[in-house]
Amino acid sequence: MSDYEAMRRAADAAIAYRRGIAGAETTPVADYAAMLAAFAGPVPQTGGEADAIIAELIGKATPGIRASTGPRFFGWVIGNSHPTGVAADWLTSAWGQNGGNLIAAPAASAVEKVAADWLLDLLGLPGEASVGFVTGATVANFVCLAAARSEVLARAGWDVEADGMFGAPPIEVVIGADAHATVYSGLKYLGLGAKRVKIVPADTSGRMIASEFERVVKTCTGPVIAIAQAGQINTGACDPFAEIAPIATAAGAWLHVDGAFGLWAQAAPARAHLTAGVEAADSWATDGHKWLQTPYDCGFAIVRNAEAHRRAMAISASYLPPAEGSERDPSAYVPELSRRARGFATWAMIRQLGREGIAHMVECHCQIARHMGERLADEAGIELIAPVELNQLMVRFGGRDDATLATVKRVQDDEIAFIGPALWRGNWVMRVSVTSIATTMAEADVAVDAVIDAWRTIRG
Ligand SMILES: Cc1ncc(COP(=O)(O)O)c(C=O)c1O
Protein backbone atom coordinates (compact mmCIF):
# COMPACT_ATOMS: atom_id res chain seq x y z
CA MET A 1 0.00 0.00 0.00
CA SER A 2 1.37 3.47 -0.85
CA ASP A 3 2.23 5.98 1.88
CA TYR A 4 -0.36 8.30 0.37
CA GLU A 5 -3.14 5.96 1.50
CA ALA A 6 -2.24 7.02 5.04
CA MET A 7 -3.20 10.57 4.10
CA ARG A 8 -6.58 9.36 2.90
CA ARG A 9 -7.11 7.38 6.09
CA ALA A 10 -6.26 10.47 8.15
CA ALA A 11 -8.66 12.61 6.14
CA ASP A 12 -11.50 10.07 6.43
CA ALA A 13 -10.97 9.72 10.17
CA ALA A 14 -10.82 13.47 10.65
CA ILE A 15 -14.04 14.02 8.72
CA ALA A 16 -15.83 11.27 10.64
CA TYR A 17 -14.60 12.72 13.93
CA ARG A 18 -15.75 16.25 13.12
CA ARG A 19 -19.14 15.05 11.83
CA GLY A 20 -19.63 13.17 15.08
CA ILE A 21 -18.55 15.99 17.34
CA ALA A 22 -20.79 18.55 15.62
CA GLY A 23 -23.91 16.96 17.06
CA ALA A 24 -22.38 15.38 20.12
CA GLU A 25 -22.25 16.10 23.77
CA THR A 26 -18.79 16.71 25.13
CA THR A 27 -17.99 12.96 24.97
CA PRO A 28 -16.09 11.23 27.74
CA VAL A 29 -12.38 11.80 27.42
CA ALA A 30 -9.64 9.50 28.61
CA ASP A 31 -7.22 11.23 30.94
CA TYR A 32 -3.51 11.86 30.56
CA ALA A 33 -2.52 8.75 32.51
CA ALA A 34 -4.63 6.54 30.23
CA MET A 35 -3.12 8.19 27.19
CA LEU A 36 0.41 7.68 28.50
CA ALA A 37 -0.41 4.03 29.03
CA ALA A 38 -1.76 3.79 25.49
CA PHE A 39 1.32 5.32 23.87
CA ALA A 40 4.14 4.27 26.18
CA GLY A 41 6.70 1.73 24.99
CA PRO A 42 10.32 1.41 23.94
CA VAL A 43 11.70 3.12 20.83
CA PRO A 44 10.50 1.01 17.90
CA GLN A 45 13.37 -1.10 16.66
CA THR A 46 12.14 -1.21 13.08
CA GLY A 47 10.03 1.09 10.94
CA GLY A 48 6.43 0.46 9.97
CA GLU A 49 3.96 0.86 7.19
CA ALA A 50 2.37 4.32 6.83
CA ASP A 51 -1.28 3.33 6.74
CA ALA A 52 -0.93 0.99 9.71
CA ILE A 53 0.92 3.67 11.71
CA ILE A 54 -1.84 6.20 11.11
CA ALA A 55 -4.50 3.60 11.95
CA GLU A 56 -2.66 2.91 15.21
CA LEU A 57 -2.39 6.62 16.00
CA ILE A 58 -6.11 7.14 15.41
CA GLY A 59 -7.00 4.14 17.54
CA LYS A 60 -4.82 5.16 20.45
CA ALA A 61 -5.42 8.94 20.46
CA THR A 62 -9.15 9.17 19.75
CA PRO A 63 -10.31 8.29 23.31
CA GLY A 64 -8.17 11.13 24.66
CA ILE A 65 -9.25 13.85 22.26
CA ARG A 66 -10.99 16.68 24.16
CA ALA A 67 -14.05 17.79 22.19
CA SER A 68 -12.99 21.43 22.02
CA THR A 69 -14.41 21.76 18.51
CA GLY A 70 -17.89 20.80 19.73
CA PRO A 71 -20.77 23.24 20.15
CA ARG A 72 -20.85 23.11 23.94
CA PHE A 73 -17.24 23.76 24.67
CA PHE A 74 -16.77 26.92 26.76
CA GLY A 75 -13.36 26.27 28.33
CA TRP A 76 -10.35 28.62 28.19
CA VAL A 77 -10.66 30.76 25.01
CA ILE A 78 -10.67 28.27 22.17
CA GLY A 79 -11.93 28.69 18.62
CA ASN A 80 -13.43 25.97 16.49
CA SER A 81 -10.56 24.97 14.15
CA HIS A 82 -13.08 25.47 11.35
CA PRO A 83 -13.07 22.74 8.67
CA THR A 84 -12.02 25.24 5.98
CA GLY A 85 -9.02 26.32 8.05
CA VAL A 86 -8.20 22.69 8.80
CA ALA A 87 -8.35 21.77 5.11
CA ALA A 88 -6.02 24.67 4.28
CA ASP A 89 -3.77 23.50 7.09
CA TRP A 90 -3.67 19.94 5.71
CA LEU A 91 -2.48 21.36 2.41
CA THR A 92 0.07 23.51 4.25
CA SER A 93 1.55 20.31 5.68
CA ALA A 94 1.22 18.33 2.47
CA TRP A 95 2.88 21.05 0.41
CA GLY A 96 5.69 21.09 2.96
CA GLN A 97 6.55 24.70 2.38
CA ASN A 98 9.06 26.44 4.61
CA GLY A 99 7.36 29.77 5.24
CA GLY A 100 10.69 31.48 5.88
CA ASN A 101 11.37 33.16 2.56
CA LEU A 102 9.98 34.23 -0.81
CA ILE A 103 12.07 31.88 -2.93
CA ALA A 104 11.46 28.75 -0.87
CA ALA A 105 7.74 29.44 -0.63
CA PRO A 106 6.38 31.96 -3.15
CA ALA A 107 2.69 31.11 -2.67
CA ALA A 108 2.99 30.97 1.13
CA SER A 109 4.81 34.32 1.20
CA ALA A 110 2.28 35.96 -1.10
CA VAL A 111 -0.74 34.64 0.78
CA GLU A 112 0.77 35.89 4.04
CA LYS A 113 1.18 39.36 2.55
CA VAL A 114 -2.44 39.40 1.37
CA ALA A 115 -3.76 37.98 4.66
CA ALA A 116 -1.71 40.57 6.57
CA ASP A 117 -3.35 43.39 4.61
CA TRP A 118 -6.78 41.84 5.16
CA LEU A 119 -6.15 41.58 8.91
CA LEU A 120 -5.19 45.26 9.18
CA ASP A 121 -8.32 46.21 7.26
CA LEU A 122 -10.65 43.97 9.32
CA LEU A 123 -9.15 45.08 12.63
CA GLY A 124 -9.17 48.77 11.69
CA LEU A 125 -5.41 49.13 12.24
CA PRO A 126 -3.00 51.41 10.35
CA GLY A 127 -2.26 50.21 6.82
CA GLU A 128 1.47 50.80 7.24
CA ALA A 129 1.74 48.35 10.16
CA SER A 130 3.69 45.10 9.72
CA VAL A 131 2.29 41.69 10.65
CA GLY A 132 4.25 38.66 11.84
CA PHE A 133 2.53 35.26 11.63
CA VAL A 134 3.39 33.50 14.89
CA THR A 135 2.16 30.60 17.02
CA GLY A 136 -0.26 32.62 19.13
CA ALA A 137 -0.76 35.68 21.29
CA THR A 138 1.98 34.63 23.73
CA VAL A 139 4.63 34.91 21.03
CA ALA A 140 2.84 37.86 19.44
CA ASN A 141 3.14 39.73 22.74
CA PHE A 142 6.82 38.81 22.90
CA VAL A 143 7.49 39.99 19.33
CA CYS A 144 5.63 43.27 19.81
CA LEU A 145 7.44 43.94 23.08
CA ALA A 146 10.78 43.18 21.38
CA ALA A 147 9.96 45.85 18.78
CA ALA A 148 8.92 48.19 21.61
CA ARG A 149 12.17 47.56 23.47
CA SER A 150 14.18 48.21 20.32
CA GLU A 151 12.44 51.48 19.56
CA VAL A 152 12.30 53.06 23.01
CA LEU A 153 15.98 52.26 23.52
CA ALA A 154 16.93 53.50 20.04
CA ARG A 155 15.24 56.79 20.90
CA ALA A 156 17.41 56.90 24.04
CA GLY A 157 20.51 56.37 21.90
CA TRP A 158 20.95 52.65 22.64
CA ASP A 159 21.20 49.83 20.08
CA VAL A 160 19.77 46.84 21.98
CA GLU A 161 20.12 44.43 19.06
CA ALA A 162 23.87 45.06 18.98
CA ASP A 163 24.68 45.84 22.59
CA GLY A 164 22.11 43.89 24.61
CA MET A 165 20.56 44.98 27.87
CA PHE A 166 23.64 45.33 30.10
CA GLY A 167 24.20 49.03 30.61
CA ALA A 168 21.11 50.02 28.63
CA PRO A 169 18.99 52.93 29.90
CA PRO A 170 16.42 51.30 32.25
CA ILE A 171 13.02 50.88 30.61
CA GLU A 172 9.96 51.49 32.74
CA VAL A 173 7.07 49.11 32.06
CA VAL A 174 3.55 50.25 32.93
CA ILE A 175 0.88 47.53 32.96
CA GLY A 176 -2.73 47.02 34.03
CA ALA A 177 -3.42 45.08 37.25
CA ASP A 178 -5.39 42.41 35.39
CA ALA A 179 -3.05 41.80 32.45
CA HIS A 180 -2.70 38.28 31.08
CA ALA A 181 0.10 36.04 32.35
CA THR A 182 1.65 35.72 28.89
CA VAL A 183 2.53 39.41 28.75
CA TYR A 184 4.71 38.81 31.79
CA SER A 185 6.31 35.93 29.89
CA GLY A 186 7.25 38.38 27.15
CA LEU A 187 8.81 40.72 29.71
CA LYS A 188 10.72 37.77 31.14
CA TYR A 189 12.09 36.64 27.76
CA LEU A 190 13.22 40.17 26.93
CA GLY A 191 15.20 40.85 30.08
CA LEU A 192 12.65 43.46 31.14
CA GLY A 193 11.77 41.48 34.25
CA ALA A 194 8.29 40.31 35.21
CA LYS A 195 8.59 42.06 38.57
CA ARG A 196 10.10 45.35 37.35
CA VAL A 197 6.72 46.78 36.39
CA LYS A 198 4.53 49.63 37.55
CA ILE A 199 1.00 48.38 38.05
CA VAL A 200 -2.01 50.49 37.10
CA PRO A 201 -5.08 49.78 39.27
CA ALA A 202 -8.10 48.43 37.41
CA ASP A 203 -11.85 48.70 37.93
CA THR A 204 -14.08 45.81 39.03
CA SER A 205 -14.08 44.40 35.47
CA GLY A 206 -10.29 44.51 35.17
CA ARG A 207 -10.22 47.65 32.99
CA MET A 208 -7.32 50.05 33.67
CA ILE A 209 -8.47 53.29 35.28
CA ALA A 210 -7.36 56.06 32.91
CA SER A 211 -6.60 58.61 35.64
CA GLU A 212 -4.46 56.00 37.41
CA PHE A 213 -2.70 55.24 34.14
CA GLU A 214 -1.85 58.93 33.81
CA ARG A 215 -0.64 59.11 37.40
CA VAL A 216 1.63 56.07 36.98
CA VAL A 217 3.01 57.19 33.60
CA LYS A 218 3.88 60.56 35.14
CA THR A 219 6.09 58.81 37.73
CA CYS A 220 8.25 57.37 34.91
CA THR A 221 11.54 59.00 34.07
CA GLY A 222 13.22 56.74 31.48
CA PRO A 223 11.99 55.11 28.25
CA VAL A 224 8.46 53.75 28.81
CA ILE A 225 6.56 50.75 27.45
CA ALA A 226 2.88 50.76 28.45
CA ILE A 227 0.89 47.54 28.13
CA ALA A 228 -2.88 47.58 27.75
CA GLN A 229 -5.34 44.88 26.80
CA ALA A 230 -8.41 44.32 24.68
CA GLY A 231 -10.34 41.48 26.30
CA GLN A 232 -9.54 40.57 29.89
CA ILE A 233 -9.43 36.76 30.07
CA ASN A 234 -12.14 36.53 32.78
CA THR A 235 -14.39 39.48 32.03
CA GLY A 236 -13.71 40.41 28.40
CA ALA A 237 -13.18 44.03 29.51
CA CYS A 238 -11.17 46.31 27.22
CA ASP A 239 -8.98 49.13 28.50
CA PRO A 240 -10.15 52.72 27.78
CA PHE A 241 -7.86 53.20 24.77
CA ALA A 242 -9.32 56.53 23.69
CA GLU A 243 -8.26 57.96 27.06
CA ILE A 244 -4.96 56.19 27.62
CA ALA A 245 -3.47 56.36 24.11
CA PRO A 246 -3.10 60.18 24.14
CA ILE A 247 -1.53 59.98 27.61
CA ALA A 248 0.99 57.40 26.34
CA THR A 249 1.74 59.50 23.25
CA ALA A 250 2.25 62.66 25.30
CA ALA A 251 4.71 60.78 27.53
CA GLY A 252 6.61 59.38 24.51
CA ALA A 253 5.68 55.86 25.66
CA TRP A 254 5.23 52.88 23.36
CA LEU A 255 1.69 51.56 23.84
CA HIS A 256 1.24 47.83 23.30
CA VAL A 257 -2.15 46.10 23.31
CA ASP A 258 -2.66 42.43 24.14
CA GLY A 259 -5.81 41.73 22.15
CA ALA A 260 -5.63 37.94 21.93
CA PHE A 261 -9.37 37.71 21.39
CA GLY A 262 -10.81 41.13 22.31
CA LEU A 263 -9.18 42.96 19.40
CA TRP A 264 -11.74 41.23 17.18
CA ALA A 265 -14.41 43.56 18.62
CA GLN A 266 -12.90 45.94 16.06
CA ALA A 267 -14.26 43.71 13.27
CA ALA A 268 -17.84 43.85 14.58
CA PRO A 269 -19.43 47.29 14.13
CA ALA A 270 -21.91 46.72 16.98
CA ARG A 271 -19.02 46.03 19.43
CA ALA A 272 -16.30 48.31 18.06
CA HIS A 273 -17.15 50.97 20.67
CA LEU A 274 -15.55 48.64 23.24
CA THR A 275 -12.14 49.02 21.58
CA ALA A 276 -12.57 52.65 20.46
CA GLY A 277 -9.19 54.34 20.11
CA VAL A 278 -7.18 51.10 20.03
CA GLU A 279 -5.84 51.95 16.58
CA ALA A 280 -3.76 54.73 18.18
CA ALA A 281 -1.49 52.18 19.89
CA ASP A 282 1.97 51.20 18.61
CA SER A 283 1.57 47.42 18.58
CA TRP A 284 -1.11 44.77 18.91
CA ALA A 285 -1.04 41.03 19.61
CA THR A 286 -3.95 38.86 18.56
CA ASP A 287 -4.83 35.28 17.72
CA GLY A 288 -6.20 33.47 14.70
CA HIS A 289 -6.93 30.30 16.66
CA LYS A 290 -9.39 32.05 18.94
CA TRP A 291 -11.99 34.27 17.28
CA LEU A 292 -10.93 33.78 13.66
CA GLN A 293 -11.47 30.01 14.13
CA THR A 294 -8.23 28.95 12.42
CA PRO A 295 -6.69 25.69 13.55
CA TYR A 296 -3.82 25.78 16.02
CA ASP A 297 -1.40 27.38 15.95
CA CYS A 298 -1.96 30.87 14.63
CA GLY A 299 -1.36 34.35 16.02
CA PHE A 300 -0.41 37.78 14.72
CA ALA A 301 2.18 40.29 15.95
CA ILE A 302 1.23 43.68 14.52
CA VAL A 303 3.54 46.69 14.77
CA ARG A 304 2.90 50.23 13.51
CA ASN A 305 6.63 50.95 13.14
CA ALA A 306 7.60 48.20 10.68
CA GLU A 307 11.25 49.25 10.84
CA ALA A 308 11.36 48.61 14.62
CA HIS A 309 9.62 45.26 14.03
CA ARG A 310 12.25 44.22 11.47
CA ARG A 311 15.11 45.50 13.62
CA ALA A 312 13.97 43.27 16.46
CA MET A 313 13.31 40.13 14.39
CA ALA A 314 15.00 40.06 10.96
CA ILE A 315 17.53 37.32 10.30
CA SER A 316 20.15 37.56 7.55
CA ALA A 317 22.69 35.05 6.30
CA SER A 318 24.64 34.67 3.07
CA TYR A 319 22.64 31.63 1.95
CA LEU A 320 19.27 33.33 2.47
CA PRO A 321 17.77 35.43 -0.28
CA PRO A 322 17.89 39.14 0.56
CA ALA A 323 14.45 40.71 0.83
CA GLU A 324 14.03 42.17 -2.67
CA GLY A 325 13.36 45.90 -2.71
CA SER A 326 10.06 46.54 -1.02
CA GLU A 327 8.95 42.88 -1.01
CA ARG A 328 7.85 41.61 2.39
CA ASP A 329 10.28 39.07 3.82
CA PRO A 330 8.08 36.72 5.91
CA SER A 331 10.86 35.81 8.35
CA ALA A 332 11.61 39.46 9.20
CA TYR A 333 8.65 39.71 11.60
CA VAL A 334 8.90 36.49 13.62
CA PRO A 335 11.42 34.84 15.94
CA GLU A 336 11.84 31.71 13.78
CA LEU A 337 13.46 31.18 10.39
CA SER A 338 11.98 27.85 9.27
CA ARG A 339 8.33 27.74 10.14
CA ARG A 340 4.84 26.68 9.23
CA ALA A 341 3.14 28.75 6.52
CA ARG A 342 0.27 30.04 8.65
CA GLY A 343 -0.95 32.41 5.96
CA PHE A 344 -2.83 29.67 4.11
CA ALA A 345 -5.22 28.90 6.99
CA THR A 346 -5.58 32.61 7.83
CA TRP A 347 -6.40 33.45 4.21
CA ALA A 348 -8.85 30.53 4.00
CA MET A 349 -10.72 31.56 7.17
CA ILE A 350 -11.05 35.20 6.15
CA ARG A 351 -12.17 33.99 2.71
CA GLN A 352 -14.64 31.60 4.39
CA LEU A 353 -16.32 34.12 6.68
CA GLY A 354 -15.77 37.43 4.92
CA ARG A 355 -16.05 40.77 6.67
CA GLU A 356 -19.76 40.27 7.29
CA GLY A 357 -19.39 36.72 8.58
CA ILE A 358 -16.72 37.72 11.09
CA ALA A 359 -18.80 40.66 12.33
CA HIS A 360 -21.88 38.45 12.61
CA MET A 361 -20.02 35.69 14.48
CA VAL A 362 -18.45 38.08 17.00
CA GLU A 363 -21.77 39.78 17.63
CA CYS A 364 -23.60 36.43 18.01
CA HIS A 365 -21.03 35.24 20.54
CA CYS A 366 -21.44 38.43 22.55
CA GLN A 367 -25.23 38.03 22.53
CA ILE A 368 -24.97 34.38 23.52
CA ALA A 369 -22.61 35.26 26.40
CA ARG A 370 -24.98 37.95 27.65
CA HIS A 371 -27.95 35.57 27.42
CA MET A 372 -26.09 32.87 29.33
CA GLY A 373 -25.13 35.36 32.02
CA GLU A 374 -28.73 36.56 32.38
CA ARG A 375 -30.17 33.06 32.59
CA LEU A 376 -27.60 31.90 35.11
CA ALA A 377 -28.03 34.98 37.29
CA ASP A 378 -31.79 34.32 37.40
CA GLU A 379 -31.18 31.12 39.34
CA ALA A 380 -31.11 31.43 43.14
CA GLY A 381 -27.56 31.23 44.47
CA ILE A 382 -25.79 31.97 41.18
CA GLU A 383 -24.07 35.33 41.00
CA LEU A 384 -22.83 36.99 37.83
CA ILE A 385 -19.50 38.51 38.80
CA ALA A 386 -19.13 41.26 36.18
CA PRO A 387 -21.33 42.75 33.46
CA VAL A 388 -21.08 40.81 30.17
CA GLU A 389 -19.86 43.08 27.37
CA LEU A 390 -18.00 40.69 25.14
CA ASN A 391 -17.80 36.88 25.00
CA GLN A 392 -16.44 36.02 28.48
CA LEU A 393 -18.41 35.70 31.68
CA MET A 394 -17.92 34.54 35.24
CA VAL A 395 -20.38 33.14 37.75
CA ARG A 396 -20.00 32.05 41.35
CA PHE A 397 -22.17 29.59 43.21
CA GLY A 398 -23.54 30.08 46.70
CA GLY A 399 -20.93 32.77 47.31
CA ARG A 400 -18.44 29.99 48.14
CA ASP A 401 -15.29 28.51 46.62
CA ASP A 402 -16.15 24.91 47.50
CA ALA A 403 -19.66 25.17 46.02
CA THR A 404 -18.28 26.81 42.88
CA LEU A 405 -15.57 24.20 42.31
CA ALA A 406 -18.01 21.38 43.05
CA THR A 407 -20.44 22.77 40.47
CA VAL A 408 -17.69 23.09 37.84
CA LYS A 409 -16.68 19.49 38.48
CA ARG A 410 -20.25 18.29 38.33
CA VAL A 411 -20.79 20.03 34.98
CA GLN A 412 -17.63 18.47 33.59
CA ASP A 413 -18.59 15.03 34.90
CA ASP A 414 -22.09 15.31 33.43
CA GLU A 415 -20.45 15.68 29.99
CA ILE A 416 -23.17 17.85 28.51
CA ALA A 417 -20.98 20.95 28.32
CA PHE A 418 -17.38 21.74 29.12
CA ILE A 419 -16.73 24.79 31.31
CA GLY A 420 -13.71 25.48 33.51
CA PRO A 421 -12.84 27.31 36.74
CA ALA A 422 -10.71 30.42 37.26
CA LEU A 423 -9.53 32.55 40.15
CA TRP A 424 -10.82 36.11 40.16
CA ARG A 425 -9.68 38.52 42.84
CA GLY A 426 -8.94 35.61 45.16
CA ASN A 427 -12.25 33.80 44.64
CA TRP A 428 -12.99 30.74 42.50
CA VAL A 429 -15.47 31.31 39.69
CA MET A 430 -16.85 29.32 36.77
CA ARG A 431 -15.59 31.02 33.61
CA VAL A 432 -17.51 30.71 30.36
CA SER A 433 -15.93 31.61 27.04
CA VAL A 434 -18.13 31.79 23.94
CA THR A 435 -15.56 31.62 21.15
CA SER A 436 -16.51 28.73 18.89
CA ILE A 437 -18.42 29.24 15.67
CA ALA A 438 -20.10 25.89 16.39
CA THR A 439 -21.91 27.37 19.41
CA THR A 440 -25.48 28.51 18.80
CA MET A 441 -28.00 30.08 21.16
CA ALA A 442 -29.81 26.71 21.37
CA GLU A 443 -26.60 24.85 22.33
CA ALA A 444 -25.82 27.57 24.87
CA ASP A 445 -29.24 27.02 26.43
CA VAL A 446 -28.54 23.30 26.75
CA ALA A 447 -25.28 24.19 28.51
CA VAL A 448 -27.03 26.64 30.86
CA ASP A 449 -29.61 23.97 31.73
CA ALA A 450 -26.74 21.60 32.55
CA VAL A 451 -25.08 24.19 34.81
CA ILE A 452 -28.33 24.96 36.64
CA ASP A 453 -29.02 21.23 37.10
CA ALA A 454 -25.51 20.70 38.45
CA TRP A 455 -25.86 23.63 40.85
CA ARG A 456 -29.24 22.41 42.10
CA THR A 457 -27.67 19.01 42.84
CA ILE A 458 -24.81 20.60 44.74
CA ARG A 459 -27.09 23.04 46.53
CA GLY A 460 -29.38 20.15 47.50
C1 LIG B 1 -5.71 38.17 26.87
C2 LIG B 1 -4.85 37.02 26.44
N1 LIG B 1 -3.58 37.25 26.10
C3 LIG B 1 -2.75 36.25 25.70
C4 LIG B 1 -3.20 34.97 25.62
C5 LIG B 1 -2.26 33.87 25.17
O1 LIG B 1 -2.66 33.43 23.91
P1 LIG B 1 -2.12 32.07 23.27
O2 LIG B 1 -2.51 30.99 24.23
O3 LIG B 1 -2.80 31.99 21.97
O4 LIG B 1 -0.64 32.18 23.14
C6 LIG B 1 -4.52 34.67 25.97
C7 LIG B 1 -5.03 33.28 25.95
O5 LIG B 1 -6.15 32.99 26.31
C8 LIG B 1 -5.38 35.72 26.38
O6 LIG B 1 -6.65 35.50 26.69
Coordinates of C-alpha atoms and ligand atoms in Angstrom, one line a residue, residues 77 136-138 141 180 182 231 233 258 260-261 287 289-290, ligand 1:
V77 CA -10.7 30.8 25.0
G136 CA -0.3 32.6 19.1
A137 CA -0.8 35.7 21.3
T138 CA 2.0 34.6 23.7
N141 CA 3.1 39.7 22.7
H180 CA -2.7 38.3 31.1
T182 CA 1.7 35.7 28.9
G231 CA -10.3 41.5 26.3
I233 CA -9.4 36.8 30.1
D258 CA -2.7 42.4 24.1
A260 CA -5.6 37.9 21.9
F261 CA -9.4 37.7 21.4
D287 CA -4.8 35.3 17.7
H289 CA -6.9 30.3 16.7
K290 CA -9.4 32.1 18.9
Ligands
LIG1 C1 -5.7 38.2 26.9 C2 -4.8 37.0 26.4 N1 -3.6 37.2 26.1 C3 -2.8 36.3 25.7 C4 -3.2 35.0 25.6 C5 -2.3 33.9 25.2 O1 -2.7 33.4 23.9 P1 -2.1 32.1 23.3 O2 -2.5 31.0 24.2 O3 -2.8 32.0 22.0 O4 -0.6 32.2 23.1 C6 -4.5 34.7 26.0 C7 -5.0 33.3 25.9 O5 -6.1 33.0 26.3 C8 -5.4 35.7 26.4 O6 -6.7 35.5 26.7

